Amino acid sequence: MKPVIGITMGDAAGIGPEIIVKSLATASIYERIRPIVIGDAKQLQKAIELTQTKMTIKPVTQVSEAEFQFGNIDSIDLDLLPVNLPFGEISPQAGAAAFLYIKKAVELAKKREIDAICTAPLNKEALHKGGYLYPGHTEILAELTDTVDYSMMLSAPKLKVIHLTTHVGLKKAIESITPERTYTVIKLAHETLQAAGYRRARIGVCGINPHAGENGLFGEGEEEKQLIPGIKKAQLEGIDVTGPLPADTLFFRAARGDFDIVVACYHDQGHAPVKVLGLEEGVNITVGLKGGIIRTSVDHGTAFDIAGKNIADERSMLAALTAAADLAPVTRNYD
């Protein structure tokens, strides 16, 4: 059986509708998944006209009505947006709608009506202007699922990265790193890769400071106080984890194949290498959500500068859909 993947439209003023339509116009993706879009049908229709793809929208009110046939896009139409919503502009309505698409997807996942969630990008400014003050998708999903211990994982063709901290300033990020958080994220990485079929995941942990502190030469002993106790605890449980290591050489070694995943200490430390190595095929995965809910996403933003121009690249969305298929347990068959 192919898993049912709920695709949320994200910010409908961005490239989300376009990359969704282009992805679902790829016949081979239907060999892996049964997709259903959660969003606004009229924005999907505008994207079909923009891309000149031979697709039709099939509005449904519940997942059991979907037919999952190539050429017809099954869509739960929440009908939240005006017909004249322009592409490429900040819209509080689109920001609020992006949140409500996610909320609906989580409800469906909790009821096991969909097997995984795949998200198109949202715009944080629009989200906030729409009344939802979250840093991003990951934090929304964590709150909607009552999850405390979670992390953002990025996957590119040659590199996987999981984060100790993400959407906070650098000073706060460093202050937020504790031995307990270090241990928790290492364990999440280990369990996630085990579930994906790795017999013994090799994990490397980045240092906080340049050269991982170089025995106290840089920083104020953050590695010794905040990272090493968590690493040692994981090692005592038999987890194959090494570190802290200098970030510059660790990412090189991981891309070479020495490690299966890297634990990054803060947002840019982990994001920059992944995007250099595979922006078009990068996937963002939320790890540790309660109920075993799987969420994958494109690893790029709403790209307002190119929205509505039919030049957006759908490869990251296709990679995210494939990753969702790989990770999702099939829980229900609608055939």
PDB file of C-alpha atoms in Angstrom, residues 2-244:
ATOM      1  CA  LYS A   2       1.125   3.524  -0.741  1.00  0.00           C
ATOM      2  CA  PRO A   3       0.978   6.014   2.134  1.00  0.00           C
ATOM      3  CA  VAL A   4      -1.500   8.892   2.099  1.00  0.00           C
ATOM      4  CA  ILE A   5       0.480  12.136   2.282  1.00  0.00           C
ATOM      5  CA  GLY A   6      -1.267  15.344   3.302  1.00  0.00           C
ATOM      6  CA  ILE A   7       0.380  18.265   1.477  1.00  0.00           C
ATOM      7  CA  THR A   8      -0.193  21.651   3.089  1.00  0.00           C
ATOM      8  CA  MET A   9      -0.103  24.634   0.754  1.00  0.00           C
ATOM      9  CA  GLY A  10       1.960  26.907   3.019  1.00  0.00           C
ATOM     10  CA  ASP A  11       1.750  30.600   2.174  1.00  0.00           C
ATOM     11  CA  ALA A  12      -0.431  30.661  -0.927  1.00  0.00           C
ATOM     12  CA  ALA A  13       1.092  33.972  -2.060  1.00  0.00           C
ATOM     13  CA  GLY A  14       4.470  32.262  -2.428  1.00  0.00           C
ATOM     14  CA  ILE A  15       5.673  29.436  -4.628  1.00  0.00           C
ATOM     15  CA  GLY A  16       3.864  26.726  -2.643  1.00  0.00           C
ATOM     16  CA  PRO A  17       0.921  26.261  -5.037  1.00  0.00           C
ATOM     17  CA  GLU A  18       3.271  26.217  -8.029  1.00  0.00           C
ATOM     18  CA  ILE A  19       5.675  23.587  -6.702  1.00  0.00           C
ATOM     19  CA  ILE A  20       2.768  21.447  -5.492  1.00  0.00           C
ATOM     20  CA  VAL A  21       1.148  21.475  -8.933  1.00  0.00           C
ATOM     21  CA  LYS A  22       4.452  20.805 -10.696  1.00  0.00           C
ATOM     22  CA  SER A  23       5.204  17.915  -8.325  1.00  0.00           C
ATOM     23  CA  LEU A  24       1.785  16.336  -8.757  1.00  0.00           C
ATOM     24  CA  ALA A  25       2.135  16.728 -12.520  1.00  0.00           C
ATOM     25  CA  THR A  26       5.039  14.254 -12.195  1.00  0.00           C
ATOM     26  CA  ALA A  27       3.433  10.877 -12.838  1.00  0.00           C
ATOM     27  CA  SER A  28       6.156   8.876 -11.078  1.00  0.00           C
ATOM     28  CA  ILE A  29       5.360  10.394  -7.667  1.00  0.00           C
ATOM     29  CA  TYR A  30       2.022   8.531  -7.741  1.00  0.00           C
ATOM     30  CA  GLU A  31       3.987   5.307  -7.758  1.00  0.00           C
ATOM     31  CA  ARG A  32       5.204   6.165  -4.240  1.00  0.00           C
ATOM     32  CA  ILE A  33       2.364   8.059  -2.571  1.00  0.00           C
ATOM     33  CA  ARG A  34      -1.337   8.903  -2.516  1.00  0.00           C
ATOM     34  CA  PRO A  35      -1.334  12.711  -2.225  1.00  0.00           C
ATOM     35  CA  ILE A  36      -4.057  15.015  -0.960  1.00  0.00           C
ATOM     36  CA  VAL A  37      -3.590  18.796  -0.807  1.00  0.00           C
ATOM     37  CA  ILE A  38      -4.849  20.786   2.171  1.00  0.00           C
ATOM     38  CA  GLY A  39      -5.290  24.410   1.165  1.00  0.00           C
ATOM     39  CA  ASP A  40      -7.361  26.600  -1.138  1.00  0.00           C
ATOM     40  CA  ALA A  41      -8.514  25.116  -4.442  1.00  0.00           C
ATOM     41  CA  LYS A  42      -8.641  28.490  -6.199  1.00  0.00           C
ATOM     42  CA  GLN A  43      -4.929  29.092  -5.581  1.00  0.00           C
ATOM     43  CA  LEU A  44      -4.170  25.623  -6.924  1.00  0.00           C
ATOM     44  CA  GLN A  45      -6.240  26.427 -10.003  1.00  0.00           C
ATOM     45  CA  LYS A  46      -4.265  29.646 -10.520  1.00  0.00           C
ATOM     46  CA  ALA A  47      -1.057  27.586 -10.287  1.00  0.00           C
ATOM     47  CA  ILE A  48      -2.379  25.113 -12.880  1.00  0.00           C
ATOM     48  CA  GLU A  49      -3.086  27.991 -15.253  1.00  0.00           C
ATOM     49  CA  LEU A  50       0.320  29.529 -14.501  1.00  0.00           C
ATOM     50  CA  THR A  51       2.225  26.307 -15.189  1.00  0.00           C
ATOM     51  CA  GLN A  52      -0.033  25.234 -18.072  1.00  0.00           C
ATOM     52  CA  THR A  53      -0.186  21.697 -16.754  1.00  0.00           C
ATOM     53  CA  LYS A  54      -3.043  19.427 -17.773  1.00  0.00           C
ATOM     54  CA  MET A  55      -4.364  18.901 -14.260  1.00  0.00           C
ATOM     55  CA  THR A  56      -7.793  19.317 -12.705  1.00  0.00           C
ATOM     56  CA  ILE A  57      -8.784  20.017  -9.105  1.00  0.00           C
ATOM     57  CA  LYS A  58     -11.047  17.506  -7.359  1.00  0.00           C
ATOM     58  CA  PRO A  59     -12.366  19.186  -4.186  1.00  0.00           C
ATOM     59  CA  VAL A  60     -13.157  16.770  -1.340  1.00  0.00           C
ATOM     60  CA  THR A  61     -14.428  17.305   2.181  1.00  0.00           C
ATOM     61  CA  GLN A  62     -12.701  14.285   3.691  1.00  0.00           C
ATOM     62  CA  VAL A  63      -9.825  12.000   2.821  1.00  0.00           C
ATOM     63  CA  SER A  64     -12.038   8.983   2.145  1.00  0.00           C
ATOM     64  CA  GLU A  65     -13.512  10.803  -0.884  1.00  0.00           C
ATOM     65  CA  ALA A  66     -10.118  11.120  -2.595  1.00  0.00           C
ATOM     66  CA  GLU A  67      -9.414   8.962  -5.654  1.00  0.00           C
ATOM     67  CA  PHE A  68      -5.634   9.535  -5.877  1.00  0.00           C
ATOM     68  CA  GLN A  69      -5.584   9.416  -9.668  1.00  0.00           C
ATOM     69  CA  PHE A  70      -2.818  11.084 -11.647  1.00  0.00           C
ATOM     70  CA  GLY A  71      -4.208  14.091 -13.494  1.00  0.00           C
ATOM     71  CA  ASN A  72      -6.690  14.960 -10.748  1.00  0.00           C
ATOM     72  CA  ILE A  73      -5.451  16.796  -7.661  1.00  0.00           C
ATOM     73  CA  ASP A  74      -7.506  15.756  -4.643  1.00  0.00           C
ATOM     74  CA  SER A  75      -7.829  18.805  -2.403  1.00  0.00           C
ATOM     75  CA  ILE A  76      -9.455  19.493   0.938  1.00  0.00           C
ATOM     76  CA  ASP A  77     -10.496  23.047   0.165  1.00  0.00           C
ATOM     77  CA  LEU A  78     -10.600  25.201   3.309  1.00  0.00           C
ATOM     78  CA  ASP A  79     -11.612  28.207   1.179  1.00  0.00           C
ATOM     79  CA  LEU A  80      -9.891  30.813   3.345  1.00  0.00           C
ATOM     80  CA  LEU A  81      -8.482  33.204   0.752  1.00  0.00           C
ATOM     81  CA  PRO A  82      -9.885  35.841  -1.605  1.00  0.00           C
ATOM     82  CA  VAL A  83     -10.016  35.075  -5.309  1.00  0.00           C
ATOM     83  CA  ASN A  84      -7.736  38.016  -6.095  1.00  0.00           C
ATOM     84  CA  LEU A  85      -4.917  37.120  -3.676  1.00  0.00           C
ATOM     85  CA  PRO A  86      -1.756  38.259  -5.489  1.00  0.00           C
ATOM     86  CA  PHE A  87       1.423  36.225  -5.719  1.00  0.00           C
ATOM     87  CA  GLY A  88       4.597  37.656  -4.217  1.00  0.00           C
ATOM     88  CA  GLU A  89       3.111  39.956  -1.576  1.00  0.00           C
ATOM     89  CA  ILE A  90       2.917  39.716   2.216  1.00  0.00           C
ATOM     90  CA  SER A  91      -0.663  38.914   3.188  1.00  0.00           C
ATOM     91  CA  PRO A  92      -1.987  38.492   6.751  1.00  0.00           C
ATOM     92  CA  GLN A  93      -4.811  36.368   5.295  1.00  0.00           C
ATOM     93  CA  ALA A  94      -2.340  34.024   3.602  1.00  0.00           C
ATOM     94  CA  GLY A  95      -0.254  33.874   6.783  1.00  0.00           C
ATOM     95  CA  ALA A  96      -3.240  32.909   8.904  1.00  0.00           C
ATOM     96  CA  ALA A  97      -4.397  30.393   6.296  1.00  0.00           C
ATOM     97  CA  ALA A  98      -0.977  28.717   6.297  1.00  0.00           C
ATOM     98  CA  PHE A  99      -1.383  28.040  10.024  1.00  0.00           C
ATOM     99  CA  LEU A 100      -4.892  26.660   9.563  1.00  0.00           C
ATOM    100  CA  TYR A 101      -3.746  24.296   6.791  1.00  0.00           C
ATOM    101  CA  ILE A 102      -1.212  22.832   9.236  1.00  0.00           C
ATOM    102  CA  LYS A 103      -3.797  22.589  11.993  1.00  0.00           C
ATOM    103  CA  LYS A 104      -6.106  20.641   9.692  1.00  0.00           C
ATOM    104  CA  ALA A 105      -3.284  18.321   8.613  1.00  0.00           C
ATOM    105  CA  VAL A 106      -2.373  17.557  12.232  1.00  0.00           C
ATOM    106  CA  GLU A 107      -6.023  16.739  12.996  1.00  0.00           C
ATOM    107  CA  LEU A 108      -6.072  14.292  10.085  1.00  0.00           C
ATOM    108  CA  ALA A 109      -2.744  12.748  11.129  1.00  0.00           C
ATOM    109  CA  LYS A 110      -3.930  12.282  14.715  1.00  0.00           C
ATOM    110  CA  LYS A 111      -6.996  10.434  13.395  1.00  0.00           C
ATOM    111  CA  ARG A 112      -4.717   8.341  11.150  1.00  0.00           C
ATOM    112  CA  GLU A 113      -6.531   9.537   8.041  1.00  0.00           C
ATOM    113  CA  ILE A 114      -3.206  10.581   6.540  1.00  0.00           C
ATOM    114  CA  ASP A 115       0.105   8.807   7.080  1.00  0.00           C
ATOM    115  CA  ALA A 116       2.432  11.820   6.924  1.00  0.00           C
ATOM    116  CA  ILE A 117       2.439  15.578   6.411  1.00  0.00           C
ATOM    117  CA  CYS A 118       4.493  17.323   3.735  1.00  0.00           C
ATOM    118  CA  THR A 119       4.562  21.114   3.965  1.00  0.00           C
ATOM    119  CA  ALA A 120       5.095  23.810   1.377  1.00  0.00           C
ATOM    120  CA  PRO A 121       6.879  26.891   2.788  1.00  0.00           C
ATOM    121  CA  LEU A 122       5.210  29.569   4.881  1.00  0.00           C
ATOM    122  CA  ASN A 123       6.301  33.178   5.327  1.00  0.00           C
ATOM    123  CA  LYS A 124       7.067  34.123   8.938  1.00  0.00           C
ATOM    124  CA  GLU A 125       6.206  37.806   8.517  1.00  0.00           C
ATOM    125  CA  ALA A 126       2.830  36.957   7.003  1.00  0.00           C
ATOM    126  CA  LEU A 127       2.248  34.320   9.686  1.00  0.00           C
ATOM    127  CA  HIS A 128       2.875  36.882  12.429  1.00  0.00           C
ATOM    128  CA  LYS A 129       0.722  39.539  10.740  1.00  0.00           C
ATOM    129  CA  GLY A 130      -2.005  36.913  10.524  1.00  0.00           C
ATOM    130  CA  GLY A 131      -1.944  36.595  14.313  1.00  0.00           C
ATOM    131  CA  TYR A 132       0.168  33.462  14.791  1.00  0.00           C
ATOM    132  CA  LEU A 133       3.431  34.301  16.526  1.00  0.00           C
ATOM    133  CA  TYR A 134       5.483  31.195  15.851  1.00  0.00           C
ATOM    134  CA  PRO A 135       9.090  31.042  14.599  1.00  0.00           C
ATOM    135  CA  GLY A 136       8.173  28.444  11.971  1.00  0.00           C
ATOM    136  CA  HIS A 137       6.539  25.141  11.052  1.00  0.00           C
ATOM    137  CA  THR A 138       8.515  23.080  13.556  1.00  0.00           C
ATOM    138  CA  GLU A 139       7.295  25.037  16.563  1.00  0.00           C
ATOM    139  CA  ILE A 140       3.691  25.022  15.292  1.00  0.00           C
ATOM    140  CA  LEU A 141       3.759  21.251  14.903  1.00  0.00           C
ATOM    141  CA  ALA A 142       5.314  20.782  18.329  1.00  0.00           C
ATOM    142  CA  GLU A 143       2.565  22.810  20.011  1.00  0.00           C
ATOM    143  CA  LEU A 144      -0.279  21.190  18.065  1.00  0.00           C
ATOM    144  CA  THR A 145       0.999  17.733  19.041  1.00  0.00           C
ATOM    145  CA  ASP A 146       1.940  18.632  22.658  1.00  0.00           C
ATOM    146  CA  THR A 147       5.536  17.652  21.932  1.00  0.00           C
ATOM    147  CA  VAL A 148       8.378  18.881  24.156  1.00  0.00           C
ATOM    148  CA  ASP A 149      11.396  16.945  22.896  1.00  0.00           C
ATOM    149  CA  TYR A 150      11.696  17.518  19.153  1.00  0.00           C
ATOM    150  CA  SER A 151      14.244  18.708  16.660  1.00  0.00           C
ATOM    151  CA  MET A 152      14.679  19.880  13.093  1.00  0.00           C
ATOM    152  CA  MET A 153      16.514  17.497  10.798  1.00  0.00           C
ATOM    153  CA  LEU A 154      17.749  18.443   7.343  1.00  0.00           C
ATOM    154  CA  SER A 155      18.523  15.902   4.666  1.00  0.00           C
ATOM    155  CA  ALA A 156      20.411  16.461   1.413  1.00  0.00           C
ATOM    156  CA  PRO A 157      21.813  13.830  -0.959  1.00  0.00           C
ATOM    157  CA  LYS A 158      25.188  13.699   0.835  1.00  0.00           C
ATOM    158  CA  LEU A 159      24.432  15.063   4.303  1.00  0.00           C
ATOM    159  CA  LYS A 160      21.977  14.779   7.184  1.00  0.00           C
ATOM    160  CA  VAL A 161      21.933  17.334  10.009  1.00  0.00           C
ATOM    161  CA  ILE A 162      19.907  17.557  13.223  1.00  0.00           C
ATOM    162  CA  HIS A 163      19.831  20.688  15.392  1.00  0.00           C
ATOM    163  CA  LEU A 164      20.180  21.385  19.097  1.00  0.00           C
ATOM    164  CA  THR A 165      18.596  24.826  18.558  1.00  0.00           C
ATOM    165  CA  THR A 166      16.977  26.484  15.547  1.00  0.00           C
ATOM    166  CA  HIS A 167      14.929  29.674  15.358  1.00  0.00           C
ATOM    167  CA  VAL A 168      16.508  31.763  18.116  1.00  0.00           C
ATOM    168  CA  GLY A 169      19.290  34.334  18.150  1.00  0.00           C
ATOM    169  CA  LEU A 170      22.844  33.075  18.456  1.00  0.00           C
ATOM    170  CA  LYS A 171      23.341  34.242  22.054  1.00  0.00           C
ATOM    171  CA  LYS A 172      20.125  32.579  23.212  1.00  0.00           C
ATOM    172  CA  ALA A 173      20.921  29.476  21.174  1.00  0.00           C
ATOM    173  CA  ILE A 174      24.206  28.949  22.983  1.00  0.00           C
ATOM    174  CA  GLU A 175      22.566  29.588  26.360  1.00  0.00           C
ATOM    175  CA  SER A 176      19.859  27.036  25.512  1.00  0.00           C
ATOM    176  CA  ILE A 177      22.276  24.154  24.929  1.00  0.00           C
ATOM    177  CA  THR A 178      22.392  21.829  27.929  1.00  0.00           C
ATOM    178  CA  PRO A 179      23.767  18.331  28.511  1.00  0.00           C
ATOM    179  CA  GLU A 180      20.156  17.086  28.648  1.00  0.00           C
ATOM    180  CA  ARG A 181      19.279  18.695  25.312  1.00  0.00           C
ATOM    181  CA  THR A 182      22.468  17.343  23.758  1.00  0.00           C
ATOM    182  CA  TYR A 183      21.643  13.821  24.906  1.00  0.00           C
ATOM    183  CA  THR A 184      18.013  14.093  23.762  1.00  0.00           C
ATOM    184  CA  VAL A 185      18.906  15.209  20.241  1.00  0.00           C
ATOM    185  CA  ILE A 186      21.598  12.559  19.874  1.00  0.00           C
ATOM    186  CA  LYS A 187      19.039   9.932  20.890  1.00  0.00           C
ATOM    187  CA  LEU A 188      16.441  11.355  18.461  1.00  0.00           C
ATOM    188  CA  ALA A 189      19.004  11.143  15.658  1.00  0.00           C
ATOM    189  CA  HIS A 190      19.879   7.575  16.611  1.00  0.00           C
ATOM    190  CA  GLU A 191      16.239   6.431  16.808  1.00  0.00           C
ATOM    191  CA  THR A 192      15.243   8.186  13.579  1.00  0.00           C
ATOM    192  CA  LEU A 193      18.028   6.587  11.560  1.00  0.00           C
ATOM    193  CA  GLN A 194      17.399   3.206  13.139  1.00  0.00           C
ATOM    194  CA  ALA A 195      13.763   3.427  12.069  1.00  0.00           C
ATOM    195  CA  ALA A 196      14.965   4.305   8.569  1.00  0.00           C
ATOM    196  CA  GLY A 197      17.025   1.108   8.406  1.00  0.00           C
ATOM    197  CA  TYR A 198      20.477   2.108   9.655  1.00  0.00           C
ATOM    198  CA  ARG A 199      21.896  -0.760  11.695  1.00  0.00           C
ATOM    199  CA  ARG A 200      24.332   1.480  13.566  1.00  0.00           C
ATOM    200  CA  ALA A 201      24.058   5.191  12.875  1.00  0.00           C
ATOM    201  CA  ARG A 202      27.355   7.080  13.117  1.00  0.00           C
ATOM    202  CA  ILE A 203      26.736  10.462  14.733  1.00  0.00           C
ATOM    203  CA  GLY A 204      29.124  13.417  14.883  1.00  0.00           C
ATOM    204  CA  VAL A 205      28.526  16.401  17.180  1.00  0.00           C
ATOM    205  CA  CYS A 206      29.725  19.899  16.240  1.00  0.00           C
ATOM    206  CA  GLY A 207      31.537  22.072  18.741  1.00  0.00           C
ATOM    207  CA  ILE A 208      29.988  25.371  19.751  1.00  0.00           C
ATOM    208  CA  ASN A 209      33.188  27.396  19.400  1.00  0.00           C
ATOM    209  CA  PRO A 210      35.767  27.496  16.596  1.00  0.00           C
ATOM    210  CA  HIS A 211      37.927  24.346  16.647  1.00  0.00           C
ATOM    211  CA  ALA A 212      35.456  22.926  19.225  1.00  0.00           C
ATOM    212  CA  GLY A 213      37.041  25.184  21.818  1.00  0.00           C
ATOM    213  CA  GLU A 214      40.523  23.712  21.312  1.00  0.00           C
ATOM    214  CA  ASN A 215      40.903  22.687  24.972  1.00  0.00           C
ATOM    215  CA  GLY A 216      39.807  26.042  26.354  1.00  0.00           C
ATOM    216  CA  LEU A 217      41.634  28.266  23.896  1.00  0.00           C
ATOM    217  CA  PHE A 218      38.351  29.528  22.415  1.00  0.00           C
ATOM    218  CA  GLY A 219      35.192  30.267  24.372  1.00  0.00           C
ATOM    219  CA  GLU A 220      34.510  29.701  28.040  1.00  0.00           C
ATOM    220  CA  GLY A 221      34.388  25.938  28.278  1.00  0.00           C
ATOM    221  CA  GLU A 222      30.979  25.537  26.629  1.00  0.00           C
ATOM    222  CA  GLU A 223      31.916  22.204  25.044  1.00  0.00           C
ATOM    223  CA  GLU A 224      32.994  20.717  28.372  1.00  0.00           C
ATOM    224  CA  LYS A 225      29.968  21.992  30.290  1.00  0.00           C
ATOM    225  CA  GLN A 226      27.134  21.820  27.745  1.00  0.00           C
ATOM    226  CA  LEU A 227      27.986  19.119  25.207  1.00  0.00           C
ATOM    227  CA  ILE A 228      30.366  16.482  26.565  1.00  0.00           C
ATOM    228  CA  PRO A 229      28.196  15.199  29.470  1.00  0.00           C
ATOM    229  CA  GLY A 230      25.310  14.551  27.043  1.00  0.00           C
ATOM    230  CA  ILE A 231      27.635  12.873  24.546  1.00  0.00           C
ATOM    231  CA  LYS A 232      29.092  10.610  27.233  1.00  0.00           C
ATOM    232  CA  LYS A 233      25.629   9.612  28.446  1.00  0.00           C
ATOM    233  CA  ALA A 234      24.664   8.563  24.916  1.00  0.00           C
ATOM    234  CA  GLN A 235      27.920   6.651  24.505  1.00  0.00           C
ATOM    235  CA  LEU A 236      27.229   4.710  27.713  1.00  0.00           C
ATOM    236  CA  GLU A 237      23.949   3.555  26.130  1.00  0.00           C
ATOM    237  CA  GLY A 238      25.833   2.151  23.163  1.00  0.00           C
ATOM    238  CA  ILE A 239      25.088   4.971  20.709  1.00  0.00           C
ATOM    239  CA  ASP A 240      27.873   5.522  18.173  1.00  0.00           C
ATOM    240  CA  VAL A 241      28.454   9.230  18.733  1.00  0.00           C
ATOM    241  CA  THR A 242      31.692  11.220  18.478  1.00  0.00           C
ATOM    242  CA  GLY A 243      32.458  14.798  19.477  1.00  0.00           C
ATOM    243  CA  PRO A 244      32.503  17.609  19.953  1.00  0.00           C
TER     244      PRO A 244
END
